[in-house]
Amino acid sequence: MKKFRGKISSTQRDILMWMWNNLILISKEKLTSSGSEKFLDDTDFLIPWTPNDSFNLDLKKDKNRYSRSLKTLEERGYLIRKRSGQRGAIAYVSFTRDGIFVVKTWARIVDSGEEDEFNNFDDLEKGYERQDSDSNEVWEREEEFY
């Protein structure tokens, strides 16, 4: 059963879509490679985490916001952060299967022109996970019973 994971902020969505665009570039390189390179499974692709360059961050508060958003996405199961060393900074990020599912759904909604119909990803941003973009059905939020 799918779970309610919490609302996705615009910063978190920016991170996920940035990762998706990088994954697409890596996948294209994989398709056009000569075959001598060794590639990992799609979910194991490591994307260099360079927020200052990737998102044009100058202010410390912006860097902190992206850092917190990245940690939240990992806690919710959308991505995995990889450090350069045990105590080093975050060097790479990679998707989990759930993270790939969410960004593929977003990409299909945008590419198919359904974006307006779904209020700019409103259901996903509120944390409701859709089965697929061809269905109007959304997963209902589970109520907690005490």
Tab-separated table of C-alpha atoms in Angstrom:
chain	number	residue	atom	x	y	z
A	1	MET	CA	0.000	0.000	0.000
A	2	LYS	CA	1.235	3.480	-0.843
A	3	LYS	CA	1.916	5.952	1.939
A	4	PHE	CA	1.414	9.649	2.422
A	5	ARG	CA	4.963	11.030	2.555
A	6	GLY	CA	4.242	14.689	3.108
A	7	LYS	CA	3.996	17.724	0.888
A	8	ILE	CA	6.845	18.251	-1.562
A	9	SER	CA	8.120	21.827	-1.519
A	10	SER	CA	9.131	23.718	-4.639
A	11	THR	CA	12.801	23.375	-3.613
A	12	GLN	CA	12.419	19.609	-3.257
A	13	ARG	CA	10.693	19.426	-6.640
A	14	ASP	CA	13.521	21.477	-8.187
A	15	ILE	CA	16.056	19.010	-6.784
A	16	LEU	CA	14.151	15.965	-8.059
A	17	MET	CA	13.644	17.456	-11.527
A	18	TRP	CA	17.304	18.522	-11.710
A	19	MET	CA	18.287	14.948	-10.843
A	20	TRP	CA	15.866	13.611	-13.487
A	21	ASN	CA	17.425	15.819	-16.182
A	22	ASN	CA	20.878	14.560	-15.197
A	23	LEU	CA	19.689	10.949	-15.242
A	24	ILE	CA	18.321	11.485	-18.758
A	25	LEU	CA	21.719	12.816	-19.901
A	26	ILE	CA	23.500	9.843	-18.335
A	27	SER	CA	21.031	7.437	-19.957
A	28	LYS	CA	21.602	9.034	-23.375
A	29	GLU	CA	25.356	8.626	-22.928
A	30	LYS	CA	24.773	5.003	-22.016
A	31	LEU	CA	22.748	4.420	-25.197
A	32	THR	CA	25.381	6.005	-27.440
A	33	SER	CA	28.413	4.478	-25.732
A	34	SER	CA	30.846	2.197	-27.525
A	35	GLY	CA	30.145	-0.566	-25.048
A	36	SER	CA	33.520	-0.452	-23.329
A	37	GLU	CA	32.180	1.526	-20.348
A	38	LYS	CA	30.694	-0.215	-17.356
A	39	PHE	CA	27.353	1.288	-16.308
A	40	LEU	CA	25.362	0.729	-13.146
A	41	ASP	CA	21.645	0.002	-12.887
A	42	ASP	CA	19.476	3.092	-13.407
A	43	THR	CA	18.784	3.408	-9.697
A	44	ASP	CA	22.514	3.300	-8.947
A	45	PHE	CA	23.505	6.227	-11.176
A	46	LEU	CA	25.491	8.659	-9.068
A	47	ILE	CA	24.796	12.286	-9.894
A	48	PRO	CA	27.432	14.758	-8.642
A	49	TRP	CA	25.878	17.012	-5.999
A	50	THR	CA	27.015	20.553	-6.791
A	51	PRO	CA	24.190	22.793	-5.539
A	52	ASN	CA	26.133	26.068	-5.801
A	53	ASP	CA	26.671	25.599	-9.534
A	54	SER	CA	23.513	23.656	-10.373
A	55	PHE	CA	21.072	26.018	-8.661
A	56	ASN	CA	23.139	29.251	-8.671
A	57	LEU	CA	23.245	29.515	-4.890
A	58	ASP	CA	25.174	32.371	-3.368
A	59	LEU	CA	23.609	32.982	0.015
A	60	LYS	CA	24.199	30.688	2.972
A	61	LYS	CA	20.456	30.533	3.731
A	62	ASP	CA	19.786	29.236	0.194
A	63	LYS	CA	22.492	26.596	0.570
A	64	ASN	CA	20.995	25.539	3.902
A	65	ARG	CA	17.503	25.324	2.371
A	66	TYR	CA	18.735	23.004	-0.393
A	67	SER	CA	20.708	20.947	2.099
A	68	ARG	CA	17.633	20.509	4.340
A	69	SER	CA	15.455	19.700	1.330
A	70	LEU	CA	17.915	17.060	0.156
A	71	LYS	CA	17.947	15.447	3.599
A	72	THR	CA	14.126	15.476	3.743
A	73	LEU	CA	13.894	13.801	0.332
A	74	GLU	CA	16.220	11.074	1.570
A	75	GLU	CA	14.188	10.607	4.755
A	76	ARG	CA	11.030	10.219	2.664
A	77	GLY	CA	12.662	7.596	0.463
A	78	TYR	CA	12.996	9.470	-2.851
A	79	LEU	CA	16.783	9.585	-3.067
A	80	ILE	CA	20.013	8.465	-1.450
A	81	ARG	CA	22.828	10.810	-0.466
A	82	LYS	CA	26.406	9.546	-0.782
A	83	ARG	CA	29.296	11.163	1.047
A	84	SER	CA	32.840	11.443	-0.281
A	85	GLY	CA	34.114	10.109	3.039
A	86	GLN	CA	32.667	9.095	6.386
A	87	ARG	CA	32.361	12.681	7.548
A	88	GLY	CA	32.761	14.431	4.232
A	89	ALA	CA	30.258	16.558	2.400
A	90	ILE	CA	27.558	15.050	0.218
A	91	ALA	CA	29.301	14.250	-3.069
A	92	TYR	CA	26.644	12.330	-5.019
A	93	VAL	CA	22.930	11.668	-5.038
A	94	SER	CA	21.006	8.830	-6.644
A	95	PHE	CA	17.326	7.963	-7.002
A	96	THR	CA	15.448	5.247	-5.211
A	97	ARG	CA	12.810	3.384	-7.231
A	98	ASP	CA	10.096	5.523	-5.616
A	99	GLY	CA	11.977	8.686	-6.566
A	100	ILE	CA	12.190	7.556	-10.183
A	101	PHE	CA	8.467	6.716	-10.150
A	102	VAL	CA	7.541	10.206	-8.937
A	103	VAL	CA	9.708	12.117	-11.435
A	104	LYS	CA	8.630	9.877	-14.329
A	105	THR	CA	5.021	10.649	-13.426
A	106	TRP	CA	5.778	14.377	-13.384
A	107	ALA	CA	7.598	14.162	-16.714
A	108	ARG	CA	4.718	12.244	-18.326
A	109	ILE	CA	2.170	14.762	-17.068
A	110	VAL	CA	4.180	17.668	-18.501
A	111	ASP	CA	5.021	15.922	-21.800
A	112	SER	CA	1.421	14.824	-22.391
A	113	GLY	CA	0.004	18.288	-21.736
A	114	GLU	CA	-1.991	17.056	-18.732
A	115	GLU	CA	-0.211	19.475	-16.424
A	116	ASP	CA	-3.132	21.930	-16.168
A	117	GLU	CA	-5.588	19.110	-15.541
A	118	PHE	CA	-3.659	18.086	-12.453
A	119	ASN	CA	-3.150	21.592	-11.093
A	120	ASN	CA	0.607	21.674	-11.608
A	121	PHE	CA	1.357	18.423	-9.803
A	122	ASP	CA	-0.909	19.388	-6.916
A	123	ASP	CA	-1.638	15.777	-5.965
A	124	LEU	CA	2.043	14.804	-5.866
A	125	GLU	CA	3.134	17.980	-4.107
A	126	LYS	CA	0.626	17.284	-1.349
A	127	GLY	CA	2.209	13.885	-0.921
A	128	TYR	CA	-0.452	11.817	-2.654
A	129	GLU	CA	1.189	9.207	-4.858
A	130	ARG	CA	-0.589	8.419	-8.112
A	131	GLN	CA	-0.697	4.967	-9.635
A	132	ASP	CA	0.173	6.436	-13.033
A	133	SER	CA	-0.472	9.574	-15.035
A	134	ASP	CA	-3.226	7.915	-17.100
A	135	SER	CA	-5.524	7.656	-14.106
A	136	ASN	CA	-7.355	10.367	-12.201
A	137	GLU	CA	-7.225	8.176	-9.118
A	138	VAL	CA	-4.907	9.286	-6.344
A	139	TRP	CA	-3.818	7.291	-3.368
A	140	GLU	CA	-5.742	8.385	-0.313
A	141	ARG	CA	-3.946	9.593	2.764
A	142	GLU	CA	-3.867	6.938	5.447
A	143	GLU	CA	-5.438	7.997	8.717
A	144	GLU	CA	-3.556	6.971	11.800
A	145	PHE	CA	-5.525	5.090	14.406
A	146	TYR	CA	-4.559	5.196	18.047
